[in-house]
Amino acid sequence: MSMPYYVSPEQLMKDRADFARKGIARGRSVVVVQFADGVLFVSENPSQALHKVSEIYDRIAFAAVGRYNEFENLRIAGVRLADMRGYAYDRRDVTGRGLANAYAQTLGTIFSSGGEKPYEVELFVAEIGDEAADDQIYRLTYDGQVADEHGYAVMGGAADQVASYLKGNYADGASLDEAIKLAVSALGHSDTDDRVIAADHLEVAVLDRTRTQPRKFRRIRPEALDGILGERGPETPDEPEAEDTQAGAAPTVPTGPDNPTDPTDTVSGSTPPLEDPVTGEPASGEPASGEPPTAPPTAPPTPPAPGGEPPIAP
Amino acid sequence: MSAPTYGSRLPATFLTPGTSSFADFIGEHSPDLLPSKRTVPQGNVGDLAPHGTTIVSATFPGGVIMAGDRRATMGNIIAQRDIQKVFPADEFSCVGIAGAAGLAVEMVRLFQTELEHYEKIEGTTLSIDGKANRLAALIRANLGLAMQGLAVVPLFAGYDLTASQGRIFSYDVTGGRYEETAFHSVGSGSMFARGSLKKLYRDDLTETECVTAVVQALYDAADDDSATGGPDVSRRIFPVVQVITADGGRRLADDEVAAIADQVIAGRLQRPDGPAASLV
């Protein structure tokens, strides 16, 4: 009979948070920017079918990063909740705050319940009012925390670099075209050099209060985007990300040592896998010792390390 | 659980993948929100609720028009003079209703939500046949209430973007769906309206001419059916007219309809039975 290890609640939550954060950091960023007539969402997304930004209701939109199946599930739940509330009461009674609360409760409960895998997602819920001052942006994290954002916000892989660019260049009351240019350059920005992202790799949508229809959500197609962005020089494709699916190829299985400082490292724990699931070869990874990994060893494969340590020392 | 609540975790039904249909979803989660799931005591309750009457629809090259009179009746009483019975269903379609007014308006709201819900979840709109079939399913579910006197009979019209033409669908209380060509009418004055359109309708009418033809038809329906309201000259209440073309749908402004109705009335002052059709 095996004895269950004691795991402190702090460690349990930390492990779950690390797990969710790694999943989120693997994806590309989503930027949300307030402008004079509403709220703009921009994301680098090569797929024209798998959306990261979507309409929820008349004045409410949704953007997400992380695992597609999980945030798609939340998006559909949000549409159902909003439509049901609008049908049972009235269209005006559907609010972004209510939706954000429902998401927060759902994510929070799943995160802290032991039986379910935490969702590897981060969400924006934005709602526009009659004036710019009434616009609201909520950021929801994997653990159910809600934050009220103002002006601009970023989530996903390179969130820090994109946010630092926006911090330096964002101005209140910009026009839609200015806001799109700003957001697109922010997404292409990195510490080393700035990329030009192709228009058909951008997913752009707005909540636009100048629309006469009750439904204020509108997508901006690549053709229209080219006109707005103007001549930007040669396009630089992004390196493939873990979230991109390559046709015909099996998902890559990460090998090598665990690197706690690398958020995109998917190897967990101190024990390397016994063998590479794809090749069947013995794994070449070595247990991490807290230091950054060096070049993979060329020596003959080392036998697997004897049984890993318990997650926490007694 | 009737009203959706905020502030607690979303129930499992919300997170269950599957249906893109709003009616199916609330049928599972809160069936009491569906008009057709309500139990009504035995007996005929039809006399308790106001009834809406005549809806007329006709196609023209480039689009389709639907118009409805403004009267709701309860027995021999006029329950409302300015009821709206023609509603946009989505950008390219509209629905007009005859029958138990309260239930019909609720069903229109359900149908509008159904189409919008599908569009948001699937990221694409239903085909016009798909929309017509969904409406048939909602009507079919209402058969129990229809047998107790609360029948709802809609008329559905829309612009088919793939075929580039206006299309009209009629229904019976059991959910039967029938596509109509050129023009159709439902409600208590529909026989007279259809007879009128038979003589007036041509397939090369312009949009304005087509609106004039349906206003003439509603005038004829009001002439012979006490439950259909004619143009109310003293209160300036005129039919609701919805026009749908490749650019989308819009409700004609009241003064546009008023101008056409005034023309029709001026003609009727000369010849009360309306324009004469040639004999051969």
CSV table of N, CA and C in Angstrom, one decimal, chain A residues 55-58 72-77 79-81 83-89 91 94-95 98-99 102-103 105-106 109-110 116 215, chain B residues 2-10 13-19 22 25-26 29-30 33-35 106 109-110 113 116-117 119-121:
chain,number,residue,atom,x,y,z
A,55,GLU,N,-17.4,38.0,-30.2
A,55,GLU,CA,-18.5,38.8,-29.7
A,55,GLU,C,-19.2,38.0,-28.6
A,56,ILE,N,-19.6,38.6,-27.5
A,56,ILE,CA,-20.5,38.0,-26.6
A,56,ILE,C,-21.9,38.5,-26.6
A,57,TYR,N,-22.0,39.8,-26.6
A,57,TYR,CA,-23.3,40.4,-26.7
A,57,TYR,C,-23.2,41.8,-27.3
A,58,ASP,N,-24.3,42.6,-27.2
A,58,ASP,CA,-24.3,43.9,-27.9
A,58,ASP,C,-23.1,44.7,-27.7
A,72,GLU,N,-12.5,28.4,-25.6
A,72,GLU,CA,-13.6,28.3,-26.5
A,72,GLU,C,-14.9,27.8,-25.7
A,73,ASN,N,-14.6,26.9,-24.7
A,73,ASN,CA,-15.6,26.4,-23.8
A,73,ASN,C,-16.2,27.6,-23.0
A,74,LEU,N,-15.3,28.4,-22.5
A,74,LEU,CA,-15.7,29.5,-21.7
A,74,LEU,C,-16.5,30.6,-22.5
A,75,ARG,N,-16.0,30.7,-23.8
A,75,ARG,CA,-16.7,31.7,-24.6
A,75,ARG,C,-18.1,31.3,-24.9
A,76,ILE,N,-18.3,30.0,-25.2
A,76,ILE,CA,-19.7,29.5,-25.5
A,76,ILE,C,-20.5,29.7,-24.2
A,77,ALA,N,-19.9,29.4,-23.1
A,77,ALA,CA,-20.7,29.5,-21.8
A,77,ALA,C,-21.1,31.0,-21.6
A,79,VAL,N,-21.6,33.3,-24.0
A,79,VAL,CA,-22.6,33.6,-25.0
A,79,VAL,C,-24.0,33.1,-24.5
A,80,ARG,N,-23.9,31.9,-24.0
A,80,ARG,CA,-25.2,31.3,-23.4
A,80,ARG,C,-25.7,32.1,-22.3
A,81,LEU,N,-24.8,32.5,-21.4
A,81,LEU,CA,-25.3,33.2,-20.2
A,81,LEU,C,-25.8,34.6,-20.6
A,83,ASP,N,-27.0,35.5,-23.6
A,83,ASP,CA,-28.2,35.4,-24.4
A,83,ASP,C,-29.4,35.0,-23.5
A,84,MET,N,-29.1,34.2,-22.6
A,84,MET,CA,-30.2,33.7,-21.7
A,84,MET,C,-30.7,34.9,-20.8
A,85,ARG,N,-29.7,35.7,-20.3
A,85,ARG,CA,-30.1,36.8,-19.5
A,85,ARG,C,-30.8,37.9,-20.3
A,86,GLY,N,-30.4,38.1,-21.5
A,86,GLY,CA,-31.0,39.1,-22.4
A,86,GLY,C,-32.4,38.6,-22.8
A,87,TYR,N,-32.6,37.3,-22.9
A,87,TYR,CA,-33.9,36.8,-23.2
A,87,TYR,C,-34.9,36.8,-22.0
A,88,ALA,N,-34.3,36.5,-20.9
A,88,ALA,CA,-35.2,36.4,-19.7
A,88,ALA,C,-35.5,37.8,-19.2
A,89,TYR,N,-34.6,38.7,-19.3
A,89,TYR,CA,-34.8,40.1,-18.8
A,89,TYR,C,-34.9,41.0,-20.0
A,91,ARG,N,-32.2,43.2,-23.1
A,91,ARG,CA,-30.9,43.4,-23.7
A,91,ARG,C,-30.0,44.3,-22.8
A,94,VAL,N,-27.8,42.9,-19.7
A,94,VAL,CA,-26.6,42.0,-19.8
A,94,VAL,C,-25.4,42.9,-19.6
A,95,THR,N,-24.6,42.6,-18.6
A,95,THR,CA,-23.5,43.5,-18.3
A,95,THR,C,-22.2,42.8,-18.3
A,98,GLY,N,-21.2,41.4,-14.8
A,98,GLY,CA,-21.8,40.2,-14.4
A,98,GLY,C,-21.1,39.0,-15.0
A,99,LEU,N,-20.8,39.2,-16.3
A,99,LEU,CA,-20.1,38.1,-17.0
A,99,LEU,C,-18.7,37.8,-16.5
A,102,ALA,N,-19.1,35.9,-13.3
A,102,ALA,CA,-19.4,34.4,-13.6
A,102,ALA,C,-18.1,33.7,-14.0
A,103,TYR,N,-17.3,34.3,-14.9
A,103,TYR,CA,-16.1,33.7,-15.3
A,103,TYR,C,-15.1,33.5,-14.1
A,105,GLN,N,-15.8,33.3,-10.9
A,105,GLN,CA,-16.2,32.2,-10.0
A,105,GLN,C,-15.9,30.8,-10.6
A,106,THR,N,-16.1,30.7,-11.9
A,106,THR,CA,-15.9,29.4,-12.6
A,106,THR,C,-14.4,29.1,-12.6
A,109,THR,N,-13.1,28.4,-8.9
A,109,THR,CA,-13.6,27.1,-8.4
A,109,THR,C,-12.8,26.0,-9.0
A,110,ILE,N,-12.6,26.0,-10.3
A,110,ILE,CA,-11.8,25.0,-11.0
A,110,ILE,C,-10.4,25.0,-10.5
A,116,GLU,N,-9.9,18.8,-10.6
A,116,GLU,CA,-9.9,19.3,-12.0
A,116,GLU,C,-8.6,19.9,-12.3
A,215,ARG,N,-25.7,45.8,-32.0
A,215,ARG,CA,-24.5,44.9,-31.8
A,215,ARG,C,-23.3,45.7,-32.3
B,2,SER,N,-35.0,29.5,-13.0
B,2,SER,CA,-35.5,30.1,-14.1
B,2,SER,C,-34.6,31.2,-14.6
B,3,ALA,N,-34.4,32.2,-13.8
B,3,ALA,CA,-33.5,33.3,-14.2
B,3,ALA,C,-32.1,33.0,-14.0
B,4,PRO,N,-31.3,33.3,-15.0
B,4,PRO,CA,-29.8,33.0,-14.9
B,4,PRO,C,-29.2,33.8,-13.7
B,5,THR,N,-28.4,33.3,-13.0
B,5,THR,CA,-27.8,34.0,-11.9
B,5,THR,C,-26.3,34.3,-12.1
B,6,TYR,N,-25.9,35.4,-11.7
B,6,TYR,CA,-24.5,35.7,-11.7
B,6,TYR,C,-23.9,35.5,-10.3
B,7,GLY,N,-22.6,35.5,-10.2
B,7,GLY,CA,-22.0,35.5,-8.9
B,7,GLY,C,-21.8,34.1,-8.3
B,8,SER,N,-22.1,33.0,-9.1
B,8,SER,CA,-21.6,31.7,-8.7
B,8,SER,C,-21.1,31.0,-9.9
B,9,ARG,N,-20.5,29.9,-9.7
B,9,ARG,CA,-19.9,29.2,-10.8
B,9,ARG,C,-20.9,28.8,-11.8
B,10,LEU,N,-20.5,28.9,-13.1
B,10,LEU,CA,-21.4,28.6,-14.2
B,10,LEU,C,-21.9,27.1,-14.1
B,13,THR,N,-24.2,22.8,-17.4
B,13,THR,CA,-24.9,22.8,-18.7
B,13,THR,C,-24.3,23.9,-19.6
B,14,PHE,N,-23.8,25.0,-18.9
B,14,PHE,CA,-23.2,26.1,-19.7
B,14,PHE,C,-21.9,25.6,-20.4
B,15,LEU,N,-21.2,24.8,-19.7
B,15,LEU,CA,-19.8,24.4,-20.2
B,15,LEU,C,-19.9,23.1,-20.9
B,16,THR,N,-21.1,22.5,-21.1
B,16,THR,CA,-21.2,21.3,-21.9
B,16,THR,C,-21.2,21.6,-23.4
B,17,PRO,N,-20.2,21.1,-24.1
B,17,PRO,CA,-20.3,21.4,-25.6
B,17,PRO,C,-21.4,20.7,-26.2
B,18,GLY,N,-21.8,21.1,-27.4
B,18,GLY,CA,-22.8,20.4,-28.1
B,18,GLY,C,-23.7,21.4,-28.9
B,19,THR,N,-24.8,21.7,-28.4
B,19,THR,CA,-25.8,22.4,-29.2
B,19,THR,C,-25.4,23.9,-29.5
B,22,PHE,N,-30.1,28.0,-29.2
B,22,PHE,CA,-30.5,28.6,-27.9
B,22,PHE,C,-31.7,28.0,-27.3
B,25,PHE,N,-30.8,24.8,-25.7
B,25,PHE,CA,-30.0,25.0,-24.5
B,25,PHE,C,-30.9,25.3,-23.4
B,26,ILE,N,-31.8,26.3,-23.6
B,26,ILE,CA,-32.7,26.7,-22.4
B,26,ILE,C,-33.7,25.6,-22.2
B,29,HIS,N,-31.7,23.7,-19.7
B,29,HIS,CA,-31.3,24.4,-18.5
B,29,HIS,C,-32.4,25.0,-17.8
B,30,SER,N,-33.3,25.7,-18.5
B,30,SER,CA,-34.4,26.4,-17.8
B,30,SER,C,-35.6,26.3,-18.7
B,33,LEU,N,-38.5,28.9,-19.3
B,33,LEU,CA,-38.3,30.1,-20.2
B,33,LEU,C,-38.9,29.9,-21.6
B,34,LEU,N,-39.1,28.6,-22.0
B,34,LEU,CA,-39.6,28.4,-23.3
B,34,LEU,C,-41.1,28.5,-23.3
B,35,PRO,N,-41.7,29.3,-24.2
B,35,PRO,CA,-43.1,29.5,-24.3
B,35,PRO,C,-43.9,28.1,-24.4
B,106,GLU,N,-43.4,36.7,-27.9
B,106,GLU,CA,-42.4,36.0,-27.2
B,106,GLU,C,-41.7,35.0,-28.1
B,109,ARG,N,-39.2,36.8,-30.2
B,109,ARG,CA,-38.0,37.1,-29.4
B,109,ARG,C,-37.1,35.9,-29.3
B,110,LEU,N,-37.7,34.7,-29.1
B,110,LEU,CA,-37.0,33.5,-29.0
B,110,LEU,C,-36.3,33.2,-30.3
B,113,THR,N,-33.3,35.6,-30.8
B,113,THR,CA,-32.2,35.1,-30.0
B,113,THR,C,-31.5,33.9,-30.6
B,116,GLU,N,-29.3,34.8,-33.5
B,116,GLU,CA,-28.1,35.5,-33.1
B,116,GLU,C,-27.2,34.6,-32.3
B,117,HIS,N,-27.7,33.7,-31.5
B,117,HIS,CA,-27.0,32.8,-30.7
B,117,HIS,C,-26.2,31.9,-31.7
B,119,GLU,N,-25.3,32.4,-34.7
B,119,GLU,CA,-24.3,33.2,-35.4
B,119,GLU,C,-23.0,33.5,-34.5
B,120,LYS,N,-23.2,33.7,-33.2
B,120,LYS,CA,-22.1,34.0,-32.3
B,120,LYS,C,-21.3,32.7,-32.0
B,121,ILE,N,-22.1,31.6,-31.8
B,121,ILE,CA,-21.4,30.4,-31.4
B,121,ILE,C,-20.6,29.8,-32.6
